[in-house]
Amino acid sequence: MLMAHPAVLRHLIDQYEALTALHAEKGTAEARQRLDDVSYTLCVSTGTRDVESALSHARDRLRRAGGVPRPS
């Protein structure tokens, strides 16, 4: 299986967290669609079928890679 680069995983996790907060705050259809898209991409990037597993795998991969700092 191809593995996503840790920087890509970091970016996807950051997007997921930001969109989760945005959806919780505004709950718009656009925010929900963007959240669904990022969730799907996380799943594909980690070879998983649900977003919780995808986040767990992505975070584990970042830990094993020595972490990738969040962008400034």
PDB file of C-alpha atoms in Angstrom:
ATOM      1  CA  MET A   1       0.000   0.000   0.000  1.00  0.00           C
ATOM      2  CA  LEU A   2       1.196   3.501  -0.762  1.00  0.00           C
ATOM      3  CA  MET A   3       1.764   5.656   2.280  1.00  0.00           C
ATOM      4  CA  ALA A   4       0.944   9.348   2.339  1.00  0.00           C
ATOM      5  CA  HIS A   5       3.812  11.661   3.227  1.00  0.00           C
ATOM      6  CA  PRO A   6       3.665  12.787   6.873  1.00  0.00           C
ATOM      7  CA  ALA A   7       3.303  16.442   5.800  1.00  0.00           C
ATOM      8  CA  VAL A   8       0.209  15.500   3.787  1.00  0.00           C
ATOM      9  CA  LEU A   9      -1.235  13.669   6.774  1.00  0.00           C
ATOM     10  CA  ARG A  10      -0.502  16.645   9.038  1.00  0.00           C
ATOM     11  CA  HIS A  11      -2.304  18.944   6.580  1.00  0.00           C
ATOM     12  CA  LEU A  12      -5.318  16.617   6.372  1.00  0.00           C
ATOM     13  CA  ILE A  13      -5.577  16.322  10.163  1.00  0.00           C
ATOM     14  CA  ASP A  14      -5.379  20.108  10.515  1.00  0.00           C
ATOM     15  CA  GLN A  15      -8.072  20.561   7.855  1.00  0.00           C
ATOM     16  CA  TYR A  16     -10.281  17.946   9.512  1.00  0.00           C
ATOM     17  CA  GLU A  17      -9.978  19.628  12.915  1.00  0.00           C
ATOM     18  CA  ALA A  18     -10.665  23.096  11.499  1.00  0.00           C
ATOM     19  CA  LEU A  19     -13.646  21.894   9.480  1.00  0.00           C
ATOM     20  CA  THR A  20     -15.050  19.979  12.437  1.00  0.00           C
ATOM     21  CA  ALA A  21     -14.986  23.207  14.456  1.00  0.00           C
ATOM     22  CA  LEU A  22     -16.471  25.184  11.554  1.00  0.00           C
ATOM     23  CA  HIS A  23     -19.251  22.649  11.048  1.00  0.00           C
ATOM     24  CA  ALA A  24     -20.033  22.627  14.768  1.00  0.00           C
ATOM     25  CA  GLU A  25     -20.153  26.432  14.775  1.00  0.00           C
ATOM     26  CA  LYS A  26     -21.994  27.153  11.524  1.00  0.00           C
ATOM     27  CA  GLY A  27     -23.331  23.808  10.363  1.00  0.00           C
ATOM     28  CA  THR A  28     -23.599  24.919   6.735  1.00  0.00           C
ATOM     29  CA  ALA A  29     -23.986  22.492   3.865  1.00  0.00           C
ATOM     30  CA  GLU A  30     -20.681  23.743   2.435  1.00  0.00           C
ATOM     31  CA  ALA A  31     -18.819  23.072   5.706  1.00  0.00           C
ATOM     32  CA  ARG A  32     -20.364  19.587   5.877  1.00  0.00           C
ATOM     33  CA  GLN A  33     -19.350  18.810   2.289  1.00  0.00           C
ATOM     34  CA  ARG A  34     -15.795  19.986   2.869  1.00  0.00           C
ATOM     35  CA  LEU A  35     -15.634  17.907   6.053  1.00  0.00           C
ATOM     36  CA  ASP A  36     -16.923  14.860   4.175  1.00  0.00           C
ATOM     37  CA  ASP A  37     -14.320  15.394   1.440  1.00  0.00           C
ATOM     38  CA  VAL A  38     -11.430  15.673   3.896  1.00  0.00           C
ATOM     39  CA  SER A  39     -12.711  12.652   5.837  1.00  0.00           C
ATOM     40  CA  TYR A  40     -12.798  10.622   2.629  1.00  0.00           C
ATOM     41  CA  THR A  41      -9.283  11.748   1.693  1.00  0.00           C
ATOM     42  CA  LEU A  42      -8.004  10.803   5.146  1.00  0.00           C
ATOM     43  CA  CYS A  43      -9.532   7.341   4.771  1.00  0.00           C
ATOM     44  CA  VAL A  44      -8.037   6.821   1.327  1.00  0.00           C
ATOM     45  CA  SER A  45      -4.655   8.146   2.478  1.00  0.00           C
ATOM     46  CA  THR A  46      -4.523   5.738   5.406  1.00  0.00           C
ATOM     47  CA  GLY A  47      -6.242   2.708   3.871  1.00  0.00           C
ATOM     48  CA  THR A  48      -9.082   2.782   6.382  1.00  0.00           C
ATOM     49  CA  ARG A  49     -12.871   2.867   6.102  1.00  0.00           C
ATOM     50  CA  ASP A  50     -13.919   5.300   8.815  1.00  0.00           C
ATOM     51  CA  VAL A  51     -12.607   8.675   9.871  1.00  0.00           C
ATOM     52  CA  GLU A  52     -11.809   7.692  13.460  1.00  0.00           C
ATOM     53  CA  SER A  53      -9.545   4.873  12.257  1.00  0.00           C
ATOM     54  CA  ALA A  54      -8.053   7.197   9.647  1.00  0.00           C
ATOM     55  CA  LEU A  55      -7.219   9.823  12.269  1.00  0.00           C
ATOM     56  CA  SER A  56      -5.717   7.190  14.548  1.00  0.00           C
ATOM     57  CA  HIS A  57      -3.569   5.766  11.745  1.00  0.00           C
ATOM     58  CA  ALA A  58      -2.491   9.210  10.548  1.00  0.00           C
ATOM     59  CA  ARG A  59      -1.516  10.340  14.057  1.00  0.00           C
ATOM     60  CA  ASP A  60       0.366   7.093  14.633  1.00  0.00           C
ATOM     61  CA  ARG A  61       2.227   7.545  11.337  1.00  0.00           C
ATOM     62  CA  LEU A  62       3.172  11.092  12.369  1.00  0.00           C
ATOM     63  CA  ARG A  63       4.474   9.838  15.724  1.00  0.00           C
ATOM     64  CA  ARG A  64       6.550   7.137  14.016  1.00  0.00           C
ATOM     65  CA  ALA A  65       7.887   9.680  11.521  1.00  0.00           C
ATOM     66  CA  GLY A  66       9.061  11.913  14.343  1.00  0.00           C
ATOM     67  CA  GLY A  67       6.126  14.235  13.998  1.00  0.00           C
ATOM     68  CA  VAL A  68       5.533  16.943  11.494  1.00  0.00           C
ATOM     69  CA  PRO A  69       5.100  20.374  13.022  1.00  0.00           C
ATOM     70  CA  ARG A  70       1.926  22.274  12.387  1.00  0.00           C
ATOM     71  CA  PRO A  71       2.344  25.031   9.823  1.00  0.00           C
ATOM     72  CA  SER A  72       2.902  28.499  11.241  1.00  0.00           C
TER      73      SER A  72
END
